[in-house]
Each structure stands twice: as C-alpha cells, then as structure tokens.
XYZ file of C-alpha atoms in Angstrom:
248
model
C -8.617 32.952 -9.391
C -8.524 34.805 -12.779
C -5.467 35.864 -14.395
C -4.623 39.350 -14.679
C -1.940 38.851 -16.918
C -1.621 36.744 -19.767
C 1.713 36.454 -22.226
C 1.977 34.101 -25.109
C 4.643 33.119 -27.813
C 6.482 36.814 -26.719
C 9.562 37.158 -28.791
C 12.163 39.490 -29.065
C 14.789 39.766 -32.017
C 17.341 42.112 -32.207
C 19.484 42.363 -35.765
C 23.040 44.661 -35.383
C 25.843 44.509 -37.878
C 24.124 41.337 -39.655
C 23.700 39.357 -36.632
C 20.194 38.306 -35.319
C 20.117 38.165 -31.872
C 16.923 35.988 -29.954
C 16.349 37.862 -26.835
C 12.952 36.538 -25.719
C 12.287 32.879 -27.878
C 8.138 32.489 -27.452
C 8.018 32.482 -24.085
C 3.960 31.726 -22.403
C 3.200 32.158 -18.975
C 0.213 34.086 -16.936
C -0.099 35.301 -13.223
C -2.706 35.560 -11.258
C -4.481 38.568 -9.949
C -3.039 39.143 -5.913
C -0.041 36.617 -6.693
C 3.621 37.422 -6.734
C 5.541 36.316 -9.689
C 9.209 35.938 -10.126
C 10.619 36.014 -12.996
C 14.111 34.863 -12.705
C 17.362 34.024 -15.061
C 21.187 34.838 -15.707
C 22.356 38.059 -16.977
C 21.078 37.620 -20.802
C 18.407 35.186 -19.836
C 15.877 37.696 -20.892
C 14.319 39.178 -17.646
C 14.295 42.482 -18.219
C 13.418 42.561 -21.832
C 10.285 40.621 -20.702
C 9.434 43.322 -18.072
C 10.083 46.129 -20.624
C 7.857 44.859 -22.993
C 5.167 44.459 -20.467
C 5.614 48.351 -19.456
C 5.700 48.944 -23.106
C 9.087 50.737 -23.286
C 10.081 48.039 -25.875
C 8.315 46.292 -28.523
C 7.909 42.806 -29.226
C 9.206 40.924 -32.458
C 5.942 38.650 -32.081
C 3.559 37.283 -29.267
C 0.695 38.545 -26.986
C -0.012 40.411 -24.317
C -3.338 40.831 -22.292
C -3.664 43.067 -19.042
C -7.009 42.899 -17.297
C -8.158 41.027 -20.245
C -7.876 43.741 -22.571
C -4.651 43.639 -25.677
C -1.780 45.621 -23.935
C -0.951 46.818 -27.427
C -4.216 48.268 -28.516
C -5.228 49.549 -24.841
C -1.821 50.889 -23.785
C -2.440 54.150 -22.728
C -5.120 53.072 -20.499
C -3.443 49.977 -19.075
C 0.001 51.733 -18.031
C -2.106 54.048 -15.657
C -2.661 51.067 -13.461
C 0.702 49.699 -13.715
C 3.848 51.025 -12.618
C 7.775 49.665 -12.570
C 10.723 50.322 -10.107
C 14.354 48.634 -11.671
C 17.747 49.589 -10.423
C 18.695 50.121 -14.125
C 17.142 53.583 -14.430
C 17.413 56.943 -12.686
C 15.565 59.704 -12.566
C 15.857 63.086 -13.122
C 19.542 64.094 -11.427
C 18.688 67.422 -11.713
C 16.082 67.593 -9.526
C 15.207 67.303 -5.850
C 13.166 63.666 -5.233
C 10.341 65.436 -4.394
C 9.935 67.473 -7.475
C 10.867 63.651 -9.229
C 8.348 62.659 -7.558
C 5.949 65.422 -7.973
C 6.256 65.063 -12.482
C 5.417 61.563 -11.923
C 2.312 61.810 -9.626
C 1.451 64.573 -12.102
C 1.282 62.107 -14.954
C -0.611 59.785 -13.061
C -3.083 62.348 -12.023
C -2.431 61.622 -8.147
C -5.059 62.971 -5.953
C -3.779 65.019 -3.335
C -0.092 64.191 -4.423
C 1.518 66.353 -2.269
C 0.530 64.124 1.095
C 0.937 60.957 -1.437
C 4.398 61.906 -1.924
C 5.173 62.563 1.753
C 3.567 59.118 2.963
C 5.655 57.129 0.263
C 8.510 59.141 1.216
C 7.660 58.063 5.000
C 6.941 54.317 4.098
C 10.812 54.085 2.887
C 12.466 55.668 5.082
C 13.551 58.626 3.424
C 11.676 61.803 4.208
C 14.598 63.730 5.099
C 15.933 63.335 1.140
C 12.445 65.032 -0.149
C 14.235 68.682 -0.679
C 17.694 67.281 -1.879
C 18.967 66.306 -5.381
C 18.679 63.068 -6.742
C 22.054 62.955 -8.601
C 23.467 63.326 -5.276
C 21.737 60.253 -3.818
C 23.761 56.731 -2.962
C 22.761 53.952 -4.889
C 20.797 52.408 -2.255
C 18.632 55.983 -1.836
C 17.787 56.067 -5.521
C 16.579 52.864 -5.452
C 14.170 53.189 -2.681
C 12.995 56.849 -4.307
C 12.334 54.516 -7.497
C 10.053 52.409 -5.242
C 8.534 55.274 -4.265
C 8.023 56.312 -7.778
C 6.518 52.540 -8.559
C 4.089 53.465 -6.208
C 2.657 56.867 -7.218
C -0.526 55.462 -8.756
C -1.239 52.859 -6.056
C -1.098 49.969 -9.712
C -3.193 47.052 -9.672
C 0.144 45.524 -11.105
C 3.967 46.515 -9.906
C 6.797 45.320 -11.690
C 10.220 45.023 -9.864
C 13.172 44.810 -11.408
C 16.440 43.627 -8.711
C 13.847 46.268 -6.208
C 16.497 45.875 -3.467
C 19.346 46.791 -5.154
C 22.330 47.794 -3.816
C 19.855 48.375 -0.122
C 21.627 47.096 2.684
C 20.059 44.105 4.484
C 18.274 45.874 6.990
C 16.460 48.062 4.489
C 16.318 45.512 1.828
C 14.396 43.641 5.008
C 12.075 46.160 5.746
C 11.475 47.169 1.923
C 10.245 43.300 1.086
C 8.107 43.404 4.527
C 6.546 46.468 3.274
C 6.001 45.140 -0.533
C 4.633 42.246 0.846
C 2.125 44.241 3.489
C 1.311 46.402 0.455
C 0.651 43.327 -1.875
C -1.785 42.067 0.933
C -3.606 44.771 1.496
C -4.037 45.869 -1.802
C -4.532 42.658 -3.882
C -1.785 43.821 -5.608
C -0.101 42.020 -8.778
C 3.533 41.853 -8.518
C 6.195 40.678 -11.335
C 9.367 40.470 -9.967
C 12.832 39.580 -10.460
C 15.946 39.497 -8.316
C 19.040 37.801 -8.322
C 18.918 37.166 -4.328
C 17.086 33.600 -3.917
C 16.312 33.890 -0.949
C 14.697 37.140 -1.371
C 12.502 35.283 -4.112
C 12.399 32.178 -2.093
C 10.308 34.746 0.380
C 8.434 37.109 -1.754
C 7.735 34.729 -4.909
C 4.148 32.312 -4.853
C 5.528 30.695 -8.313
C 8.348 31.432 -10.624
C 9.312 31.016 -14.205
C 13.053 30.059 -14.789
C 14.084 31.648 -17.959
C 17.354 30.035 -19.625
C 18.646 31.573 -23.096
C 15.000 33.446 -23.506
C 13.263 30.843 -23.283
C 11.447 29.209 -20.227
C 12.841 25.949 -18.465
C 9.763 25.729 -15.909
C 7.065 27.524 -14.037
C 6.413 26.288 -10.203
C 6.529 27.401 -6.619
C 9.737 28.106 -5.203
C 9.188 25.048 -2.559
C 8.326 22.594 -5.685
C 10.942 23.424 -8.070
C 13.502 23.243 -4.970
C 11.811 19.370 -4.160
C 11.443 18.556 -7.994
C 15.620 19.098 -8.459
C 16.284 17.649 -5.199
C 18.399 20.844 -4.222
C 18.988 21.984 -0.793
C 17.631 25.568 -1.981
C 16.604 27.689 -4.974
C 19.898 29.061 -5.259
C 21.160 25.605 -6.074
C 18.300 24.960 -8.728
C 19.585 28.605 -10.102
C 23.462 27.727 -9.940
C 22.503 24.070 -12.380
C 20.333 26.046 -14.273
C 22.790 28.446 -15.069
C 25.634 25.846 -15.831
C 23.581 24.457 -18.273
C 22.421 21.162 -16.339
C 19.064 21.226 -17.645
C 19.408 21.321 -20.896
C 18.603 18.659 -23.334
C-alpha cells in the first residue's frame, strides 16, 4: 500500500525573550493511503504543532513534507484543496449563522452544489436544526460537530482531527467515530488523528506514533504497543509514557 503521506526530520523551534524552545525535535513517520493514524502525546508533546504544519498554518524550522508524493511546501495551494482539518482549538466565525460558516468554506473549496452539501453534512451530525442560528451561540459540543462538518466540505483524500470529539457527550462522540469510520471506509479516506481518549484511539487508530517531548518514542498498532509494554490497555502505555518511564 503506498504512502500518502510522508514526514521526515520535521522540526519546530520557537525563540521568545532569548529562550529557544524545541517544539517538534526531527520527528519521521509516514501513513498509508486508507489508514487511520493517531498521533498521540501529553499537552506539549507536540501534536498539534505537527498537524498545523501539515495544514500549513505553521511553518517548519527544518524537515520534509510530501502529500500525494508531491513537496507540501512547493505544491501547497494545490494540496490543501484535498485536505481539510476539524480541532476543538478553533472556532469559526461567531458572527454568523453555521450555515453561512459553512457556506464561505464550501465557497473556497469550490463545492459543487454546496447548498445540498451543506444540508447532508448538517444531517450526518445531527444538527440540521442549528443551520439558521449563530455560531457564537452554540455549546461547545455543537461547535465541534459544525467543525466536523466544516472538515468535510471538500470530501479530502486526507482529514486531520484534532481531540474531533471534544467536549461531545458519549452518545454523540459514539455516533460521530461510527460515522468517521463509515466515511473513512467508504471513501479510502486518510485520517491523522489525535485524541486524548484511548479508547477512542484504541478504536479508530490502525497504528500510532507516541510523541514524548517532540520527539517520537514508537510507531505500532494500538494492540502491539499495548502487548510490547505488557499493559492492560493503551491508556496505561500513555500514563508510563507520560511519567517518563520510557526514557533512557
């Protein structure tokens, strides 16, 4: 199976007040086109400066990155219109009703026929009845799954999901992975992902990289690196990890 996405020796420095700060320390992995990735750490770890890189909000310090086999950094433009992210770390537009969110984005994207695009994503999660009402006046747990719908605009070859059932009660946060998942199937779909819910990943996940102090500790299937530590569960292997039990 080729990969779809390749990252090598990424790096990510930040310098405030005299201080160098090593977000991302040369970190390698790829993923496979159809699999689902996790991506998963400690606040800090450098998770989501990984994803934002990929999405090209942020810029590397050094390293590679290769989409579809072409240089994310030279292609970008191109690229981004078959990707898409949902995180529970931005909003949208508070000012204006989810559908007319929803609308600017499918706009971008040059969605055919966005209107009926908007109303089946809108259907899919749950939350038709919020099309005509304003996002800033959304719970948490509503503009997260309007994010999803966002993520989902373009119908990407690759989705990245950052925490994507965030603040969703279990119910919903049920139905949203069972509909990621169908999605994923159907479509071939790429997915990155990261979550703090291990079981969640456990699920969703066909191999993970642990990331400890920006750098990665290992790269397996949730099942292996749950055998290879001896640990009752992934959230174990996650609760060492994080203590510092793995390092040498």
């Amino acid at each position: 199976m080729e990969n779809i996405i390749e990252v090598k020796n990424l790096r990510k420095t930040y310098k405030s007040r005299g201080r160098t700060t090593e977000a991302v320390r040369g970190i390698s992995f790829s993923v496979k086109k159809g699999e689902i990735f996790g991506i998963l750490g400690v606040n800090g770890a450098g998770k989501s400066t990984t994803l934002n890189i990929m999405i090209g909000l942020l810029s590397p310090t050094a390293g590679s990155i290769k989409i579809m086999g072409e240089n994310f950094f030279h292609h970008e433009s191109e690229l981004k219109d078959k990707m898409n992210i949902a995180t529970a770390y931005a909003d949208l537009a508070n000012n204006l009703t989810v559908y007319r969110n929803l609308k600017i984005y499918a706009l971008m994207y040059n969605t055919p026929n966005h209107k009926k695009k908007i109303a089946d994503l809108l259907d899919l999660f749950g939350i038709s009845h919020l099309a005509h009402k304003w996002f800033g006046d959304l719970s948490a747990g509503e503009k997260t799954r309007v994010n999803l719908c966002k993520s989902l605009i373009n119908d990407p070859e690759i989705l990245l999901l950052d925490e994507p059932t965030a603040s969703l009660d279990p119910s919903i946060a049920a139905h949203v992975r069972s509909t990621i998942l169908d999605l994923q199937k159907s479509r071939k779909m790429t997915v990155v992902f990261t979550s703090h819910n291990m079981p969640e990943v456990e699920q969703m996940c066909n191999r993970v990289a642990l990331l400890h102090k920006g750098s990665i500790y290992r790269i397996d299937s949730p099942k292996n690196l749950v055998a290879h530590h001896d640990a009752p569960d992934l959230e174990e292997v996650f609760i060492r990890l994080a203590k510092g039990e793995f390092e040498e």
